[in-house]
Coordinates of C-alpha atoms in Angstrom, one line a residue:
Chain A
X1 CA -88.0 -18.8 67.5
X2 CA -88.7 -18.3 63.8
X3 CA -85.9 -17.6 61.4
X4 CA -87.2 -14.1 60.7
X5 CA -87.2 -13.1 64.4
X6 CA -83.7 -14.4 64.7
X7 CA -82.5 -12.2 61.9
X8 CA -84.2 -9.1 63.2
X9 CA -82.7 -9.8 66.7
X10 CA -79.4 -10.1 65.1
X11 CA -79.6 -6.8 63.4
X12 CA -80.7 -5.1 66.6
X13 CA -77.7 -6.7 68.3
X14 CA -75.4 -5.4 65.6
X15 CA -76.9 -2.0 65.7
X16 CA -76.5 -1.9 69.5
X17 CA -72.9 -2.9 69.2
X18 CA -72.3 -0.2 66.6
X19 CA -74.0 2.4 68.8
X20 CA -71.8 1.3 71.7
X21 CA -68.7 1.7 69.5
X22 CA -69.9 5.1 68.4
X23 CA -70.3 6.2 72.0
X24 CA -66.6 5.5 72.6
X25 CA -65.7 7.3 69.5
X26 CA -67.7 10.3 70.5
X27 CA -66.2 10.4 74.0
X28 CA -62.7 9.9 72.7
X29 CA -63.1 12.8 70.2
X30 CA -64.7 15.3 72.6
X31 CA -62.8 14.4 75.8
X32 CA -59.6 16.4 75.3
X33 CA -61.4 19.6 74.6
X34 CA -64.1 18.9 77.2
X35 CA -61.7 18.2 80.0
X36 CA -59.6 21.4 79.5
X37 CA -62.7 23.5 79.0
X38 CA -64.4 21.8 82.0
X39 CA -61.5 22.3 84.3
X40 CA -60.6 25.9 83.4
X41 CA -64.0 27.3 82.6
X42 CA -66.9 25.3 84.0
X43 CA -65.3 24.2 87.3
X44 CA -63.9 27.7 87.8
X45 CA -67.3 29.3 87.6
X46 CA -68.6 27.1 90.4
X47 CA -65.5 27.6 92.4
X48 CA -65.8 31.3 92.1
X49 CA -69.2 31.1 93.7
X50 CA -67.8 28.8 96.4
X51 CA -64.9 31.2 97.2
X52 CA -67.3 34.1 97.3
X53 CA -69.0 32.7 100.4
X54 CA -65.8 33.1 102.4
X55 CA -63.9 35.8 104.1
X56 CA -60.4 34.9 102.8
X57 CA -57.2 36.7 101.9
X58 CA -56.1 34.0 99.5
X59 CA -52.7 33.9 101.0
X60 CA -53.2 32.2 104.4
X61 CA -55.2 29.0 104.9
X62 CA -57.7 30.7 107.1
X63 CA -61.1 30.7 105.3
X64 CA -64.1 31.9 107.3
X65 CA -67.5 30.9 105.9
X66 CA -69.7 34.0 105.8
X67 CA -72.6 32.8 103.6
X68 CA -73.8 35.6 101.4
X69 CA -72.3 38.4 103.5
X70 CA -70.0 39.4 100.7
X71 CA -72.9 40.1 98.4
X72 CA -74.7 42.1 101.1
X73 CA -71.6 44.2 101.5
X74 CA -71.3 44.5 97.7
X75 CA -74.8 45.9 97.4
X76 CA -73.8 48.7 99.8
X77 CA -70.4 49.3 98.2
X78 CA -70.5 52.7 96.3
X79 CA -67.5 51.8 94.2
X80 CA -69.2 48.7 93.0
X81 CA -72.2 50.7 91.9
X82 CA -69.9 53.3 90.2
X83 CA -68.2 50.4 88.3
X84 CA -71.5 48.9 87.2
X85 CA -72.6 52.4 86.0
X86 CA -69.4 52.8 84.1
X87 CA -69.7 49.4 82.5
X88 CA -73.2 50.3 81.2
X89 CA -71.9 53.7 80.1
X90 CA -69.3 51.8 78.2
X91 CA -71.9 49.4 76.7
X92 CA -74.0 52.3 75.4
X93 CA -71.1 54.3 74.2
X94 CA -69.6 51.3 72.4
X95 CA -72.9 50.6 70.6
X96 CA -73.3 54.3 69.6
X97 CA -69.7 54.8 68.5
X98 CA -68.0 51.5 67.4
X99 CA -70.8 50.2 65.3
X100 CA -71.6 53.5 63.4
X101 CA -68.0 54.3 62.9
X102 CA -67.3 50.8 61.7
X103 CA -70.3 51.1 59.3
X104 CA -69.1 54.4 57.9
X105 CA -65.6 53.0 57.4
X106 CA -67.0 49.9 55.6
X107 CA -69.2 52.1 53.4
X108 CA -66.2 54.4 52.5
X109 CA -64.3 51.3 51.4
X110 CA -66.9 50.7 48.7
X111 CA -66.9 54.3 47.4
X112 CA -64.9 55.1 44.3
X113 CA -62.1 56.9 46.1
X114 CA -58.5 56.8 45.0
X115 CA -56.1 55.1 47.3
X116 CA -58.8 53.0 49.0
X117 CA -56.5 50.0 49.4
X118 CA -54.1 52.1 51.5
X119 CA -57.0 53.5 53.5
X120 CA -58.3 50.0 54.2
X121 CA -55.0 48.7 55.3
X122 CA -54.5 51.6 57.8
X123 CA -58.1 51.6 59.0
X124 CA -57.7 48.0 60.3
X125 CA -54.3 48.5 62.0
X126 CA -55.6 49.4 65.5
X127 CA -57.3 46.1 65.9
X128 CA -54.0 44.2 65.6
X129 CA -52.2 46.2 68.2
X130 CA -52.0 44.8 71.8
X131 CA -54.3 46.7 74.2
X132 CA -51.4 47.3 76.5
X133 CA -49.5 49.0 73.7
X134 CA -52.6 51.1 72.8
X135 CA -53.0 52.1 76.4
X136 CA -49.5 53.3 76.8
X137 CA -49.6 55.1 73.4
X138 CA -52.8 56.9 74.3
X139 CA -51.4 57.9 77.7
X140 CA -48.9 60.0 75.8
X141 CA -51.6 61.3 73.3
X142 CA -53.8 62.5 76.2
X143 CA -50.9 63.7 78.3
X144 CA -51.5 67.2 79.8
X145 CA -48.3 69.1 79.0
X146 CA -46.9 67.9 75.7
X147 CA -49.6 65.4 74.7
X148 CA -50.4 65.0 71.0
X149 CA -54.1 65.9 71.5
X150 CA -53.3 69.2 73.2
X151 CA -50.6 69.9 70.6
X152 CA -53.3 69.5 67.9
X153 CA -55.8 71.7 69.8
X154 CA -53.2 74.4 70.0
X155 CA -52.4 74.0 66.3
X156 CA -56.0 74.7 65.3
X157 CA -56.5 77.5 67.9
X158 CA -58.5 75.7 70.5
X159 CA -56.1 76.1 73.4
X160 CA -59.0 76.7 75.7
X161 CA -60.0 73.0 75.5
X162 CA -56.6 71.8 76.5
X163 CA -56.6 69.7 79.6
X164 CA -55.0 66.6 81.3
X165 CA -57.5 64.3 79.6
X166 CA -57.1 61.1 81.7
X167 CA -56.0 62.9 84.9
X168 CA -59.3 64.6 85.5
X169 CA -62.4 62.9 86.8
X170 CA -64.8 64.6 84.3
X171 CA -62.9 63.7 81.2
X172 CA -61.1 60.4 82.0
X173 CA -63.9 58.0 81.2
X174 CA -64.7 59.7 77.9
X175 CA -61.0 59.7 76.9
X176 CA -60.9 55.9 77.6
X177 CA -64.2 55.3 75.8
X178 CA -62.8 57.1 72.7
X179 CA -59.7 54.8 72.8
X180 CA -61.9 51.7 73.1
X181 CA -63.8 52.9 70.0
X182 CA -60.5 53.6 68.2
X183 CA -59.4 50.0 68.9
X184 CA -62.7 48.1 68.0
X185 CA -64.4 50.1 65.2
X186 CA -62.0 48.5 62.7
X187 CA -63.2 45.1 63.8
X188 CA -66.8 45.9 63.0
X189 CA -65.7 47.5 59.8
X190 CA -64.3 44.1 58.7
X191 CA -67.5 42.3 59.7
X192 CA -69.8 44.8 57.8
X193 CA -67.5 44.9 54.8
X194 CA -67.5 41.1 54.5
X195 CA -71.3 41.1 54.4
X196 CA -71.5 44.0 51.9
X197 CA -69.2 42.1 49.5
X198 CA -71.9 39.4 49.4
X199 CA -74.7 41.8 48.4
X200 CA -75.5 41.1 44.7
X201 CA -74.7 44.0 42.4
X202 CA -78.0 43.5 40.5
X203 CA -79.9 44.9 43.4
X204 CA -78.2 48.2 43.1
X205 CA -78.5 48.2 39.4
X206 CA -82.2 47.7 39.7
X207 CA -82.4 50.5 42.2
X208 CA -80.5 52.7 39.7
X209 CA -83.0 52.0 37.0
X210 CA -85.7 53.1 39.5
X211 CA -83.7 56.3 40.0
X212 CA -83.0 55.7 43.7
X213 CA -80.7 58.2 45.4
X214 CA -77.6 57.0 47.3
X215 CA -79.4 57.4 50.6
X216 CA -82.4 55.4 49.4
X217 CA -80.1 52.7 48.1
X218 CA -78.5 52.5 51.5
X219 CA -81.7 52.6 53.4
X220 CA -83.7 50.1 51.4
X221 CA -81.0 47.6 50.2
X222 CA -77.7 47.8 52.3
X223 CA -79.1 48.4 55.7
X224 CA -81.8 45.6 55.7
X225 CA -79.3 43.1 54.4
X226 CA -76.8 44.1 57.1
X227 CA -79.3 43.7 59.9
X228 CA -78.2 40.2 61.0
X229 CA -74.6 41.2 61.2
X230 CA -75.5 44.4 63.0
X231 CA -77.3 42.3 65.6
X232 CA -74.3 39.9 65.9
X233 CA -72.0 42.9 66.2
X234 CA -74.2 44.4 68.9
X235 CA -74.1 41.2 70.9
X236 CA -70.3 41.1 70.6
X237 CA -70.0 44.8 71.5
X238 CA -72.3 44.6 74.6
X239 CA -70.7 41.4 76.0
X240 CA -67.2 42.8 75.3
X241 CA -68.0 46.0 77.1
X242 CA -69.4 44.2 80.2
X243 CA -66.1 42.3 80.7
X244 CA -63.8 45.1 79.6
X245 CA -60.5 45.4 81.6
X246 CA -57.2 45.8 79.8
X247 CA -57.2 49.4 78.6
X248 CA -58.6 50.8 81.8
X249 CA -56.1 48.9 83.9
X250 CA -53.2 50.2 81.8
X251 CA -54.4 53.8 81.3
X252 CA -56.0 54.8 84.5
X253 CA -56.1 51.8 86.9
X254 CA -59.7 52.8 87.6
X255 CA -58.8 56.3 88.7
X256 CA -58.8 59.2 89.2
X257 CA -60.9 58.6 92.4
X258 CA -62.6 55.5 90.9
X259 CA -64.1 57.6 88.1
X260 CA -63.2 55.0 85.5
X261 CA -63.6 51.9 87.6
X262 CA -65.1 48.9 85.9
X263 CA -66.4 45.7 87.5
X264 CA -63.3 43.9 86.2
X265 CA -60.8 46.5 87.4
X266 CA -62.5 46.6 90.8
X267 CA -62.5 42.9 91.0
X268 CA -58.8 42.8 90.2
X269 CA -58.0 45.5 92.7
X270 CA -59.9 43.7 95.6
X271 CA -58.5 40.3 94.8
X272 CA -54.9 40.8 93.8
X273 CA -54.0 44.2 95.4
X274 CA -56.0 44.2 98.6
X275 CA -56.1 40.4 98.9
X276 CA -59.8 40.1 99.6
X277 CA -60.2 36.9 97.5
X278 CA -63.6 36.2 98.9
X279 CA -64.9 39.6 98.3
X280 CA -63.3 39.8 94.9
X281 CA -64.9 36.5 94.0
X282 CA -68.3 37.9 94.8
X283 CA -67.6 40.7 92.3
X284 CA -66.5 38.4 89.6
X285 CA -69.5 36.1 90.2
X286 CA -71.8 39.1 89.9
X287 CA -70.1 39.9 86.6
X288 CA -71.0 36.4 85.4
X289 CA -74.6 36.8 86.4
X290 CA -74.9 40.2 84.8
X291 CA -73.3 39.0 81.5
X292 CA -75.6 35.9 81.6
X293 CA -78.8 37.9 82.1
X294 CA -77.9 40.5 79.4
X295 CA -77.1 37.7 76.9
X296 CA -80.4 35.9 77.6
X297 CA -82.2 39.2 77.1
X298 CA -80.5 39.9 73.8
X299 CA -81.1 36.4 72.5
X300 CA -84.8 36.6 73.5
X301 CA -85.1 40.0 71.9
X302 CA -83.3 38.8 68.8
X303 CA -85.6 35.8 68.5
X304 CA -88.8 37.9 68.9
X305 CA -87.7 40.4 66.2
X306 CA -86.9 37.6 63.9
X307 CA -90.3 36.0 64.5
X308 CA -92.0 39.2 63.6
X309 CA -89.8 40.0 60.6
Chain B
X1 CA -72.1 51.9 46.3
X2 CA -72.2 55.5 47.3
X3 CA -71.7 56.8 43.8
X4 CA -74.6 59.2 44.2
X5 CA -73.0 61.2 46.9
X6 CA -70.4 63.3 45.2
X7 CA -66.7 62.9 45.9
X8 CA -65.2 65.6 47.9
X9 CA -66.9 65.5 51.4
X10 CA -66.6 61.7 51.2
X11 CA -62.9 62.0 50.5
X12 CA -62.4 64.4 53.4
X13 CA -64.2 62.0 55.7
X14 CA -62.1 59.1 54.5
X15 CA -59.0 61.2 55.0
X16 CA -60.0 62.2 58.4
X17 CA -60.5 58.6 59.5
X18 CA -57.2 57.8 57.9
X19 CA -55.4 60.3 60.0
X20 CA -57.2 59.3 63.2
X21 CA -56.3 55.7 62.8
X22 CA -52.9 56.2 61.3
X23 CA -51.4 59.1 63.1
X24 CA -50.8 57.4 66.4
X25 CA -48.9 54.7 64.6
X26 CA -46.8 57.2 62.7
X27 CA -46.0 59.2 65.9
X28 CA -45.1 56.0 67.7
X29 CA -42.8 54.9 64.9
X30 CA -41.1 58.3 64.4
X31 CA -40.6 59.0 68.1
X32 CA -38.9 55.7 68.5
X33 CA -35.9 57.1 66.6
X34 CA -35.5 60.2 68.7
X35 CA -33.1 60.9 71.5
X36 CA -34.5 62.0 74.9
X37 CA -33.3 65.5 74.5
X38 CA -34.7 65.8 71.0
X39 CA -38.1 64.6 72.3
X40 CA -38.1 67.1 75.1
X41 CA -37.5 70.1 72.9
X42 CA -39.7 69.1 70.0
X43 CA -41.9 66.2 70.9
X44 CA -44.0 65.9 67.8
X45 CA -41.6 66.9 65.0
X46 CA -40.0 64.7 62.4
X47 CA -36.8 63.1 63.9
X48 CA -33.5 64.7 63.0
X49 CA -32.0 61.3 62.2
X50 CA -33.1 57.7 62.2
X51 CA -30.9 56.6 65.1
X52 CA -31.3 53.0 66.3
X53 CA -30.0 53.7 69.8
X54 CA -33.4 53.0 71.4
X55 CA -33.6 49.6 69.7
X56 CA -30.1 48.7 70.8
X57 CA -31.1 49.5 74.3
X58 CA -34.1 47.2 74.0
X59 CA -32.0 44.3 72.8
X60 CA -29.8 44.7 75.9
X61 CA -32.8 44.7 78.1
X62 CA -34.3 41.2 77.6
X63 CA -36.8 42.5 75.1
X64 CA -36.3 39.5 72.8
X65 CA -36.9 37.2 75.8
X66 CA -40.5 38.5 76.1
X67 CA -40.8 38.1 72.4
X68 CA -39.7 34.5 72.4
X69 CA -42.1 33.7 75.3
X70 CA -45.0 35.2 73.5
X71 CA -44.1 33.3 70.4
X72 CA -43.8 30.0 72.2
X73 CA -47.1 30.4 74.1
X74 CA -49.1 31.6 71.1
X75 CA -47.8 28.9 68.7
X76 CA -48.2 26.0 71.1
X77 CA -51.7 27.1 72.2
X78 CA -52.9 27.7 68.7
X79 CA -51.7 24.3 67.5
X80 CA -53.3 22.4 70.4
X81 CA -56.5 24.4 70.0
X82 CA -56.7 23.5 66.3
X83 CA -56.2 19.8 67.0
X84 CA -58.6 19.3 69.9
X85 CA -61.2 21.8 68.7
X86 CA -61.4 20.1 65.3
X87 CA -61.6 16.7 67.0
X88 CA -64.4 17.7 69.3
X89 CA -66.3 19.3 66.4
X90 CA -66.2 16.1 64.4
X91 CA -68.9 14.2 66.4
X92 CA -70.7 17.4 67.1
X93 CA -71.1 18.2 63.4
X94 CA -71.4 14.7 61.9
X95 CA -72.8 12.2 64.4
X96 CA -76.2 11.9 66.0
X97 CA -76.3 11.4 69.7
X98 CA -78.5 12.5 72.5
X99 CA -76.1 15.0 74.2
X100 CA -74.9 16.6 71.0
X101 CA -76.9 19.8 71.3
X102 CA -76.3 20.3 75.0
X103 CA -72.6 19.8 74.7
X104 CA -72.4 22.2 71.7
X105 CA -74.4 24.9 73.7
X106 CA -72.1 24.3 76.7
X107 CA -69.1 25.1 74.6
X108 CA -70.8 28.1 72.9
X109 CA -71.8 29.7 76.2
X110 CA -68.0 30.1 76.9
X111 CA -68.0 33.0 74.5
X112 CA -69.9 35.2 76.9
X113 CA -68.2 34.2 80.1
X114 CA -66.0 37.0 81.5
X115 CA -62.4 35.8 82.1
X116 CA -62.5 37.5 85.5
X117 CA -65.1 35.0 86.7
X118 CA -62.6 32.2 86.4
X119 CA -59.5 34.2 87.5
X120 CA -59.3 33.3 91.2
X121 CA -59.9 29.6 90.7
X122 CA -57.5 29.4 87.8
X123 CA -54.9 31.2 89.9
X124 CA -55.3 28.8 92.7
X125 CA -55.5 25.8 90.4
X126 CA -52.3 26.8 88.6
X127 CA -50.5 27.2 91.9
X128 CA -51.6 23.8 93.1
X129 CA -50.5 22.2 89.8
X130 CA -47.1 23.8 90.4
X131 CA -47.4 25.7 87.1
X132 CA -47.5 29.2 88.6
X133 CA -45.0 31.5 86.9
X134 CA -44.3 29.2 83.9
X135 CA -45.3 29.4 80.3
X136 CA -47.1 26.0 80.7
X137 CA -49.4 27.7 83.2
X138 CA -50.6 30.1 80.6
X139 CA -51.2 27.6 77.8
X140 CA -54.1 25.8 79.7
X141 CA -56.3 28.9 80.2
X142 CA -55.5 30.2 76.7
X143 CA -56.6 26.9 75.1
X144 CA -59.7 26.7 77.3
X145 CA -60.9 30.2 76.3
X146 CA -60.0 29.7 72.6
X147 CA -62.1 26.5 72.4
X148 CA -65.7 28.0 72.2
X149 CA -65.2 30.2 69.1
X150 CA -62.9 27.5 67.5
X151 CA -65.5 24.7 68.0
X152 CA -68.3 26.9 66.7
X153 CA -66.3 27.7 63.5
X154 CA -65.2 24.1 62.9
X155 CA -68.6 22.7 63.6
X156 CA -70.3 25.1 61.1
X157 CA -67.7 24.3 58.5
X158 CA -67.9 20.5 59.0
X159 CA -71.7 20.5 58.7
X160 CA -71.3 21.8 55.1
X161 CA -69.0 18.9 54.0
X162 CA -71.1 16.4 51.9
X163 CA -72.0 13.2 53.7
X164 CA -71.2 11.0 50.7
X165 CA -67.6 11.5 51.2
X166 CA -67.4 9.6 54.4
X167 CA -70.1 7.1 53.5
X168 CA -67.9 5.6 50.8
X169 CA -65.0 5.5 53.2
X170 CA -67.1 3.8 55.8
X171 CA -68.0 1.1 53.3
X172 CA -64.3 0.4 53.0
X173 CA -64.3 -0.2 56.7
X174 CA -62.5 3.0 57.5
X175 CA -62.4 3.8 61.3
X176 CA -63.7 7.2 62.6
X177 CA -60.2 8.2 63.5
X178 CA -58.8 7.6 60.0
X179 CA -61.9 9.1 58.5
X180 CA -61.4 12.3 60.5
X181 CA -57.6 12.5 60.0
X182 CA -57.3 11.6 56.4
X183 CA -60.6 12.8 54.9
X184 CA -62.2 15.5 57.0
X185 CA -59.2 17.3 58.5
X186 CA -57.5 18.0 55.2
X187 CA -60.8 19.6 53.9
X188 CA -60.8 22.0 56.9
X189 CA -57.9 24.2 55.7
X190 CA -59.9 27.4 55.3
X191 CA -61.5 27.0 58.8
X192 CA -58.1 26.1 60.2
X193 CA -56.7 29.4 58.8
X194 CA -59.6 31.3 60.4
X195 CA -59.2 29.7 63.8
X196 CA -55.4 30.1 63.7
X197 CA -55.5 33.8 62.8
X198 CA -58.3 34.7 65.2
X199 CA -56.7 32.9 68.2
X200 CA -53.2 34.0 67.4
X201 CA -54.1 37.7 67.5
X202 CA -55.9 37.2 70.8
X203 CA -53.3 35.1 72.5
X204 CA -50.4 37.2 71.3
X205 CA -52.0 40.3 72.9
X206 CA -53.5 38.6 75.9
X207 CA -52.9 40.5 79.1
X208 CA -54.9 39.5 82.2
X209 CA -53.9 35.8 82.6
X210 CA -50.3 36.7 81.9
X211 CA -50.5 39.4 84.6
X212 CA -52.0 37.1 87.2
X213 CA -50.3 33.8 86.4
X214 CA -46.7 34.9 85.8
X215 CA -44.4 36.8 88.0
X216 CA -40.8 36.8 86.9
X217 CA -39.3 38.8 84.1
X218 CA -38.0 35.5 82.7
X219 CA -41.5 34.1 82.1
X220 CA -43.3 37.3 81.1
X221 CA -44.9 37.7 77.7
X222 CA -44.8 40.7 75.5
X223 CA -47.8 42.7 76.9
X224 CA -46.4 42.3 80.4
X225 CA -42.9 43.3 79.1
X226 CA -44.3 46.4 77.5
X227 CA -45.8 47.4 80.8
X228 CA -42.6 46.8 82.6
X229 CA -40.7 49.0 80.1
X230 CA -43.3 51.7 80.6
X231 CA -42.7 51.5 84.3
X232 CA -38.9 51.5 84.1
X233 CA -38.4 53.9 81.3
X234 CA -40.9 56.5 82.6
X235 CA -39.0 59.5 81.4
X236 CA -37.4 57.8 78.3
X237 CA -40.5 58.1 76.1
X238 CA -38.7 57.5 72.8
X239 CA -37.4 54.2 74.4
X240 CA -41.0 53.2 75.3
X241 CA -42.1 54.1 71.7
X242 CA -39.4 51.8 70.4
X243 CA -40.7 49.0 72.6
X244 CA -44.2 49.6 71.4
X245 CA -43.1 49.6 67.8
X246 CA -41.2 46.4 68.1
X247 CA -44.0 44.7 70.0
X248 CA -46.6 45.6 67.4
X249 CA -44.3 44.8 64.5
X250 CA -44.9 41.0 64.1
X251 CA -48.7 41.2 63.7
X252 CA -48.5 44.2 61.5
X253 CA -45.9 42.5 59.3
X254 CA -47.9 39.4 59.0
X255 CA -51.0 41.5 58.3
X256 CA -49.3 43.4 55.4
X257 CA -48.1 40.2 53.9
X258 CA -51.4 38.2 54.1
X259 CA -53.9 41.0 54.4
X260 CA -56.7 39.6 52.4
X261 CA -56.5 36.2 54.1
X262 CA -56.5 37.7 57.6
X263 CA -59.4 40.1 56.9
X264 CA -61.6 37.5 55.3
X265 CA -60.6 34.8 57.9
X266 CA -61.5 37.1 60.8
X267 CA -64.8 38.1 59.2
X268 CA -65.7 34.5 58.4
X269 CA -65.1 33.4 62.0
X270 CA -67.1 36.1 63.6
X271 CA -70.0 36.2 61.1
X272 CA -70.6 32.5 61.5
X273 CA -70.0 32.6 65.3

């Protein structure tokens, strides 16, 4: 063996040793997070599917394997279809209310209005409140007899519109959607505002020289530069709406007569109220599949628009 | 930015949104000082006096127990999340290895997973571990679901730290652990603030795990406590409003003290995520 070969073998050896050492470092650093995440999230998803193939109350040990029967039953379950429909209604309503309202709020924060600091502070407050607190608060706002909304309607002479907002099937879902918007619009306001702060002032100055109107400035400078954050917000809003639970559970519990039922509230009801853990698991696994498919579609759509633009 | 659109309609719009966002808070706050009789006769008027009776009632009813539980769970979870998420992000951001990308994506996917999909297995697992109805039982899931966004934020942030820093340290024979702990971690302060704020808000207000994994009043967190008050008080609406006010107060106070930090921190986390 020549001396040269010996040296190169040596360096290979050293490199290998170093690589080995790095492997242990990598494992050591990632392991704590990976184990907790693996047990509570990854393992749980597989187990949810496993449980969904049983007829099982969750209390006694008696688990009867039923294959995909729970899913067959689910496809014939009207309440489940209602809940999917409501979830997608919530998705569309969230996109059409939260994002535009958030955008308007963010734009207002940049206009030369006196007291803007106070406005901004208050605009953001709903996002900090716990959903349970918001739910309880809005129960009293929508209340049929003395509720704030009805009191205001009376004050401005629209008594004819007064109703028990969350007690009636026709209005309940809209009342809840409005509340969800109230809670989340401030969050998107913050995201939009953070991006607007980064738009260089020179762009607007140049537009001013060209004599652009306010709307033109918005359309040809602000909006295009906001596009990436609007897409991010849309993804957050869609996924958030598909797994929504808290507010509905607190305000209506899915009622009246399942008119505000969502997949998550129905899953909770089946699992922890009716003790159909197997059936409930088939609902929650379906939620996962739906969220997964929608995410993939959004990401693919996002990629293709980026490719063209 | 909107200089061209003239002032008055704009101001009216701003004022309208101000009222819509602010009025529920004002009503909640003012109602909390009323007596039940006063509320019945004039539910939406200004209170006759600022009586603290409702708050005294809350103090007698274990309210501060819920408060303490929420504080413990939130603080412990956030600290652990910061530590282990920052650690996991270190190799993901700064070392090359074959599974780097797949592991990062696996963590990232966690952001779209509905909590409900994991609810039954976590419920059963928590029971088996003997952690049902304890604060410890909540910390595990809270950490697990806070990891994805935290790791994404930390990894993005660490990628921007110049490589030269650690190369010189490596020359001196510095181990990865020391490198991480004494060079990288101290540089993460802005990212740590973002991660802490983002997760604290979410864990402080978390509802579904607390609902499923705890049972006794003694181990309930604030959102569960609020719901219990709502059930028990039913007719004492000013009492409920006092509970809501007190429950919302901590985050609102912190917000008014460190507004700029919280707002930019939240935005930074989500924009990058």
